[in-house]
Amino acid sequence: MPEKIENLGDFLMAIIGLLKLIEKSGLLLFRSNFRTNYSHSLEEVLPRLEKLKEHDHIQFPTDFEAMIESGLTGNQLDLKLESFEYSYIEFHEEGGLENLVLVLDKGRILLNSIAGAAPGFGSFAQELIEFIIKELKQRKA
């Protein structure tokens, strides 16, 4: 069973885990060229996400007005993390392409908020997830 997601660091670890799981399942999920490029992209993305877990805005979000204004603290963060965690657990327990897309979409929204509030965080992970979602939906169509 997946770990409880209590803070933004836990959230980033969950995203890292999802990205790794998607890579392992790439043969079933993606066309050949996308799989190859996805693997190469992960070589850059995963170390950056690991490093960003230690970002002050992630570790101490209540110390930064931008994080507060973006709803990344307190009750608003609790609501977002609980919703993500629910979908994350649902995907791990039930599997399925629709559950994967749902948890990725919720993760994308949170990453977008973080990228807008935390200087230097960037939108690289959010954009990668957007492309993954588009590829999965294209395959489903």
JSON list of C-alpha atoms in Angstrom, two decimals:
[
{"chain": "A", "resi": 1, "resn": "MET", "atom": "CA", "xyz": [0.00, 0.00, 0.00]},
{"chain": "A", "resi": 2, "resn": "PRO", "atom": "CA", "xyz": [1.32, 3.47, -0.83]},
{"chain": "A", "resi": 3, "resn": "GLU", "atom": "CA", "xyz": [2.60, 5.75, 1.88]},
{"chain": "A", "resi": 4, "resn": "LYS", "atom": "CA", "xyz": [0.39, 8.50, 3.32]},
{"chain": "A", "resi": 5, "resn": "ILE", "atom": "CA", "xyz": [0.90, 11.85, 1.59]},
{"chain": "A", "resi": 6, "resn": "GLU", "atom": "CA", "xyz": [1.14, 14.41, 4.36]},
{"chain": "A", "resi": 7, "resn": "ASN", "atom": "CA", "xyz": [3.21, 17.20, 2.79]},
{"chain": "A", "resi": 8, "resn": "LEU", "atom": "CA", "xyz": [4.65, 18.47, -0.48]},
{"chain": "A", "resi": 9, "resn": "GLY", "atom": "CA", "xyz": [7.79, 16.35, -0.07]},
{"chain": "A", "resi": 10, "resn": "ASP", "atom": "CA", "xyz": [5.63, 13.21, 0.16]},
{"chain": "A", "resi": 11, "resn": "PHE", "atom": "CA", "xyz": [3.71, 14.42, -2.88]},
{"chain": "A", "resi": 12, "resn": "LEU", "atom": "CA", "xyz": [6.92, 14.79, -4.90]},
{"chain": "A", "resi": 13, "resn": "MET", "atom": "CA", "xyz": [8.02, 11.30, -3.86]},
{"chain": "A", "resi": 14, "resn": "ALA", "atom": "CA", "xyz": [4.66, 9.95, -5.06]},
{"chain": "A", "resi": 15, "resn": "ILE", "atom": "CA", "xyz": [5.11, 11.72, -8.41]},
{"chain": "A", "resi": 16, "resn": "ILE", "atom": "CA", "xyz": [8.61, 10.25, -8.72]},
{"chain": "A", "resi": 17, "resn": "GLY", "atom": "CA", "xyz": [7.21, 6.79, -7.99]},
{"chain": "A", "resi": 18, "resn": "LEU", "atom": "CA", "xyz": [4.47, 7.22, -10.59]},
{"chain": "A", "resi": 19, "resn": "LEU", "atom": "CA", "xyz": [6.94, 8.36, -13.24]},
{"chain": "A", "resi": 20, "resn": "LYS", "atom": "CA", "xyz": [9.13, 5.31, -12.55]},
{"chain": "A", "resi": 21, "resn": "LEU", "atom": "CA", "xyz": [6.14, 2.95, -12.66]},
{"chain": "A", "resi": 22, "resn": "ILE", "atom": "CA", "xyz": [5.02, 4.47, -15.95]},
{"chain": "A", "resi": 23, "resn": "GLU", "atom": "CA", "xyz": [8.47, 3.86, -17.38]},
{"chain": "A", "resi": 24, "resn": "LYS", "atom": "CA", "xyz": [8.33, 0.21, -16.31]},
{"chain": "A", "resi": 25, "resn": "SER", "atom": "CA", "xyz": [4.93, -0.11, -17.96]},
{"chain": "A", "resi": 26, "resn": "GLY", "atom": "CA", "xyz": [5.98, 1.81, -21.07]},
{"chain": "A", "resi": 27, "resn": "LEU", "atom": "CA", "xyz": [5.83, -1.20, -23.36]},
{"chain": "A", "resi": 28, "resn": "LEU", "atom": "CA", "xyz": [2.10, -1.48, -22.68]},
{"chain": "A", "resi": 29, "resn": "LEU", "atom": "CA", "xyz": [1.36, 2.24, -22.55]},
{"chain": "A", "resi": 30, "resn": "PHE", "atom": "CA", "xyz": [3.30, 3.99, -25.28]},
{"chain": "A", "resi": 31, "resn": "ARG", "atom": "CA", "xyz": [4.47, 3.79, -28.83]},
{"chain": "A", "resi": 32, "resn": "SER", "atom": "CA", "xyz": [8.15, 2.98, -29.35]},
{"chain": "A", "resi": 33, "resn": "ASN", "atom": "CA", "xyz": [9.53, 6.48, -30.02]},
{"chain": "A", "resi": 34, "resn": "PHE", "atom": "CA", "xyz": [7.70, 8.00, -27.06]},
{"chain": "A", "resi": 35, "resn": "ARG", "atom": "CA", "xyz": [9.01, 5.21, -24.77]},
{"chain": "A", "resi": 36, "resn": "THR", "atom": "CA", "xyz": [12.59, 5.90, -25.82]},
{"chain": "A", "resi": 37, "resn": "ASN", "atom": "CA", "xyz": [12.30, 9.65, -25.41]},
{"chain": "A", "resi": 38, "resn": "TYR", "atom": "CA", "xyz": [10.43, 9.23, -22.11]},
{"chain": "A", "resi": 39, "resn": "SER", "atom": "CA", "xyz": [13.25, 7.11, -20.68]},
{"chain": "A", "resi": 40, "resn": "HIS", "atom": "CA", "xyz": [15.82, 9.71, -21.71]},
{"chain": "A", "resi": 41, "resn": "SER", "atom": "CA", "xyz": [13.68, 12.50, -20.28]},
{"chain": "A", "resi": 42, "resn": "LEU", "atom": "CA", "xyz": [13.42, 10.70, -16.93]},
{"chain": "A", "resi": 43, "resn": "GLU", "atom": "CA", "xyz": [17.21, 10.69, -16.67]},
{"chain": "A", "resi": 44, "resn": "GLU", "atom": "CA", "xyz": [16.95, 14.49, -16.36]},
{"chain": "A", "resi": 45, "resn": "VAL", "atom": "CA", "xyz": [13.62, 14.82, -14.57]},
{"chain": "A", "resi": 46, "resn": "LEU", "atom": "CA", "xyz": [14.06, 12.39, -11.67]},
{"chain": "A", "resi": 47, "resn": "PRO", "atom": "CA", "xyz": [17.28, 13.88, -10.25]},
{"chain": "A", "resi": 48, "resn": "ARG", "atom": "CA", "xyz": [15.78, 17.37, -10.52]},
{"chain": "A", "resi": 49, "resn": "LEU", "atom": "CA", "xyz": [12.65, 16.31, -8.66]},
{"chain": "A", "resi": 50, "resn": "GLU", "atom": "CA", "xyz": [14.75, 14.58, -6.00]},
{"chain": "A", "resi": 51, "resn": "LYS", "atom": "CA", "xyz": [16.74, 17.76, -5.51]},
{"chain": "A", "resi": 52, "resn": "LEU", "atom": "CA", "xyz": [13.64, 19.96, -5.45]},
{"chain": "A", "resi": 53, "resn": "LYS", "atom": "CA", "xyz": [12.21, 17.91, -2.56]},
{"chain": "A", "resi": 54, "resn": "GLU", "atom": "CA", "xyz": [14.74, 19.81, -0.45]},
{"chain": "A", "resi": 55, "resn": "HIS", "atom": "CA", "xyz": [13.69, 23.24, -1.82]},
{"chain": "A", "resi": 56, "resn": "ASP", "atom": "CA", "xyz": [12.86, 25.62, 1.05]},
{"chain": "A", "resi": 57, "resn": "HIS", "atom": "CA", "xyz": [9.43, 26.33, -0.46]},
{"chain": "A", "resi": 58, "resn": "ILE", "atom": "CA", "xyz": [8.66, 22.59, -0.32]},
{"chain": "A", "resi": 59, "resn": "GLN", "atom": "CA", "xyz": [10.12, 22.01, 3.14]},
{"chain": "A", "resi": 60, "resn": "PHE", "atom": "CA", "xyz": [8.72, 25.18, 4.76]},
{"chain": "A", "resi": 61, "resn": "PRO", "atom": "CA", "xyz": [5.78, 26.38, 2.64]},
{"chain": "A", "resi": 62, "resn": "THR", "atom": "CA", "xyz": [4.25, 28.48, 5.43]},
{"chain": "A", "resi": 63, "resn": "ASP", "atom": "CA", "xyz": [7.37, 30.67, 5.39]},
{"chain": "A", "resi": 64, "resn": "PHE", "atom": "CA", "xyz": [6.57, 31.95, 1.89]},
{"chain": "A", "resi": 65, "resn": "GLU", "atom": "CA", "xyz": [3.72, 34.27, 0.99]},
{"chain": "A", "resi": 66, "resn": "ALA", "atom": "CA", "xyz": [3.59, 32.93, -2.59]},
{"chain": "A", "resi": 67, "resn": "MET", "atom": "CA", "xyz": [2.96, 29.40, -1.27]},
{"chain": "A", "resi": 68, "resn": "ILE", "atom": "CA", "xyz": [0.21, 30.65, 1.04]},
{"chain": "A", "resi": 69, "resn": "GLU", "atom": "CA", "xyz": [-1.40, 32.65, -1.78]},
{"chain": "A", "resi": 70, "resn": "SER", "atom": "CA", "xyz": [-1.27, 29.61, -4.06]},
{"chain": "A", "resi": 71, "resn": "GLY", "atom": "CA", "xyz": [-3.16, 27.47, -1.56]},
{"chain": "A", "resi": 72, "resn": "LEU", "atom": "CA", "xyz": [-0.12, 25.32, -0.82]},
{"chain": "A", "resi": 73, "resn": "THR", "atom": "CA", "xyz": [-0.39, 25.55, 2.96]},
{"chain": "A", "resi": 74, "resn": "GLY", "atom": "CA", "xyz": [-2.94, 24.81, 5.66]},
{"chain": "A", "resi": 75, "resn": "ASN", "atom": "CA", "xyz": [-6.42, 23.54, 4.90]},
{"chain": "A", "resi": 76, "resn": "GLN", "atom": "CA", "xyz": [-6.15, 24.21, 1.17]},
{"chain": "A", "resi": 77, "resn": "LEU", "atom": "CA", "xyz": [-3.03, 22.06, 0.91]},
{"chain": "A", "resi": 78, "resn": "ASP", "atom": "CA", "xyz": [-4.62, 19.36, 3.06]},
{"chain": "A", "resi": 79, "resn": "LEU", "atom": "CA", "xyz": [-7.61, 19.25, 0.70]},
{"chain": "A", "resi": 80, "resn": "LYS", "atom": "CA", "xyz": [-5.40, 19.01, -2.41]},
{"chain": "A", "resi": 81, "resn": "LEU", "atom": "CA", "xyz": [-3.12, 16.38, -0.92]},
{"chain": "A", "resi": 82, "resn": "GLU", "atom": "CA", "xyz": [-6.05, 14.28, 0.31]},
{"chain": "A", "resi": 83, "resn": "SER", "atom": "CA", "xyz": [-7.67, 14.38, -3.14]},
{"chain": "A", "resi": 84, "resn": "PHE", "atom": "CA", "xyz": [-4.38, 13.41, -4.81]},
{"chain": "A", "resi": 85, "resn": "GLU", "atom": "CA", "xyz": [-3.77, 10.68, -2.23]},
{"chain": "A", "resi": 86, "resn": "TYR", "atom": "CA", "xyz": [-7.24, 9.22, -2.76]},
{"chain": "A", "resi": 87, "resn": "SER", "atom": "CA", "xyz": [-6.64, 8.95, -6.51]},
{"chain": "A", "resi": 88, "resn": "TYR", "atom": "CA", "xyz": [-3.09, 7.67, -5.92]},
{"chain": "A", "resi": 89, "resn": "ILE", "atom": "CA", "xyz": [-4.34, 4.86, -3.67]},
{"chain": "A", "resi": 90, "resn": "GLU", "atom": "CA", "xyz": [-7.24, 4.11, -6.02]},
{"chain": "A", "resi": 91, "resn": "PHE", "atom": "CA", "xyz": [-4.77, 3.69, -8.89]},
{"chain": "A", "resi": 92, "resn": "HIS", "atom": "CA", "xyz": [-2.49, 1.43, -6.83]},
{"chain": "A", "resi": 93, "resn": "GLU", "atom": "CA", "xyz": [-5.39, -0.70, -5.62]},
{"chain": "A", "resi": 94, "resn": "GLU", "atom": "CA", "xyz": [-7.53, -0.85, -8.75]},
{"chain": "A", "resi": 95, "resn": "GLY", "atom": "CA", "xyz": [-5.10, -0.08, -11.57]},
{"chain": "A", "resi": 96, "resn": "GLY", "atom": "CA", "xyz": [-6.51, 0.99, -14.90]},
{"chain": "A", "resi": 97, "resn": "LEU", "atom": "CA", "xyz": [-5.73, 3.63, -17.45]},
{"chain": "A", "resi": 98, "resn": "GLU", "atom": "CA", "xyz": [-8.52, 5.97, -16.29]},
{"chain": "A", "resi": 99, "resn": "ASN", "atom": "CA", "xyz": [-7.24, 5.89, -12.71]},
{"chain": "A", "resi": 100, "resn": "LEU", "atom": "CA", "xyz": [-3.71, 6.57, -13.92]},
{"chain": "A", "resi": 101, "resn": "VAL", "atom": "CA", "xyz": [-4.84, 9.57, -15.97]},
{"chain": "A", "resi": 102, "resn": "LEU", "atom": "CA", "xyz": [-6.85, 10.91, -13.02]},
{"chain": "A", "resi": 103, "resn": "VAL", "atom": "CA", "xyz": [-3.97, 10.74, -10.53]},
{"chain": "A", "resi": 104, "resn": "LEU", "atom": "CA", "xyz": [-1.58, 12.24, -13.09]},
{"chain": "A", "resi": 105, "resn": "ASP", "atom": "CA", "xyz": [-3.99, 15.07, -13.80]},
{"chain": "A", "resi": 106, "resn": "LYS", "atom": "CA", "xyz": [-4.32, 15.91, -10.11]},
{"chain": "A", "resi": 107, "resn": "GLY", "atom": "CA", "xyz": [-0.54, 15.75, -9.77]},
{"chain": "A", "resi": 108, "resn": "ARG", "atom": "CA", "xyz": [-0.17, 18.05, -12.76]},
{"chain": "A", "resi": 109, "resn": "ILE", "atom": "CA", "xyz": [-2.42, 20.64, -11.13]},
{"chain": "A", "resi": 110, "resn": "LEU", "atom": "CA", "xyz": [-0.40, 20.59, -7.91]},
{"chain": "A", "resi": 111, "resn": "LEU", "atom": "CA", "xyz": [2.89, 20.78, -9.80]},
{"chain": "A", "resi": 112, "resn": "ASN", "atom": "CA", "xyz": [1.56, 23.76, -11.73]},
{"chain": "A", "resi": 113, "resn": "SER", "atom": "CA", "xyz": [0.75, 25.54, -8.47]},
{"chain": "A", "resi": 114, "resn": "ILE", "atom": "CA", "xyz": [4.18, 24.79, -7.06]},
{"chain": "A", "resi": 115, "resn": "ALA", "atom": "CA", "xyz": [5.91, 25.96, -10.25]},
{"chain": "A", "resi": 116, "resn": "GLY", "atom": "CA", "xyz": [4.03, 29.26, -10.03]},
{"chain": "A", "resi": 117, "resn": "ALA", "atom": "CA", "xyz": [4.86, 29.84, -6.38]},
{"chain": "A", "resi": 118, "resn": "ALA", "atom": "CA", "xyz": [8.37, 28.42, -5.84]},
{"chain": "A", "resi": 119, "resn": "PRO", "atom": "CA", "xyz": [11.18, 30.30, -7.61]},
{"chain": "A", "resi": 120, "resn": "GLY", "atom": "CA", "xyz": [13.45, 28.00, -9.55]},
{"chain": "A", "resi": 121, "resn": "PHE", "atom": "CA", "xyz": [11.02, 25.09, -9.47]},
{"chain": "A", "resi": 122, "resn": "GLY", "atom": "CA", "xyz": [10.08, 25.37, -13.13]},
{"chain": "A", "resi": 123, "resn": "SER", "atom": "CA", "xyz": [7.34, 23.64, -15.08]},
{"chain": "A", "resi": 124, "resn": "PHE", "atom": "CA", "xyz": [9.38, 20.72, -16.43]},
{"chain": "A", "resi": 125, "resn": "ALA", "atom": "CA", "xyz": [7.61, 17.99, -14.42]},
{"chain": "A", "resi": 126, "resn": "GLN", "atom": "CA", "xyz": [4.15, 19.38, -15.02]},
{"chain": "A", "resi": 127, "resn": "GLU", "atom": "CA", "xyz": [4.79, 19.59, -18.76]},
{"chain": "A", "resi": 128, "resn": "LEU", "atom": "CA", "xyz": [6.12, 16.02, -18.86]},
{"chain": "A", "resi": 129, "resn": "ILE", "atom": "CA", "xyz": [2.97, 14.81, -17.12]},
{"chain": "A", "resi": 130, "resn": "GLU", "atom": "CA", "xyz": [0.82, 16.76, -19.58]},
{"chain": "A", "resi": 131, "resn": "PHE", "atom": "CA", "xyz": [2.50, 14.96, -22.47]},
{"chain": "A", "resi": 132, "resn": "ILE", "atom": "CA", "xyz": [2.08, 11.60, -20.73]},
{"chain": "A", "resi": 133, "resn": "ILE", "atom": "CA", "xyz": [-1.63, 12.28, -20.26]},
{"chain": "A", "resi": 134, "resn": "LYS", "atom": "CA", "xyz": [-2.01, 13.30, -23.91]},
{"chain": "A", "resi": 135, "resn": "GLU", "atom": "CA", "xyz": [-0.24, 10.12, -25.06]},
{"chain": "A", "resi": 136, "resn": "LEU", "atom": "CA", "xyz": [-2.41, 7.95, -22.80]},
{"chain": "A", "resi": 137, "resn": "LYS", "atom": "CA", "xyz": [-5.62, 9.62, -23.99]},
{"chain": "A", "resi": 138, "resn": "GLN", "atom": "CA", "xyz": [-4.50, 9.29, -27.61]},
{"chain": "A", "resi": 139, "resn": "ARG", "atom": "CA", "xyz": [-3.95, 5.57, -27.07]},
{"chain": "A", "resi": 140, "resn": "LYS", "atom": "CA", "xyz": [-7.34, 5.23, -25.41]},
{"chain": "A", "resi": 141, "resn": "ALA", "atom": "CA", "xyz": [-9.14, 6.95, -28.30]}
]
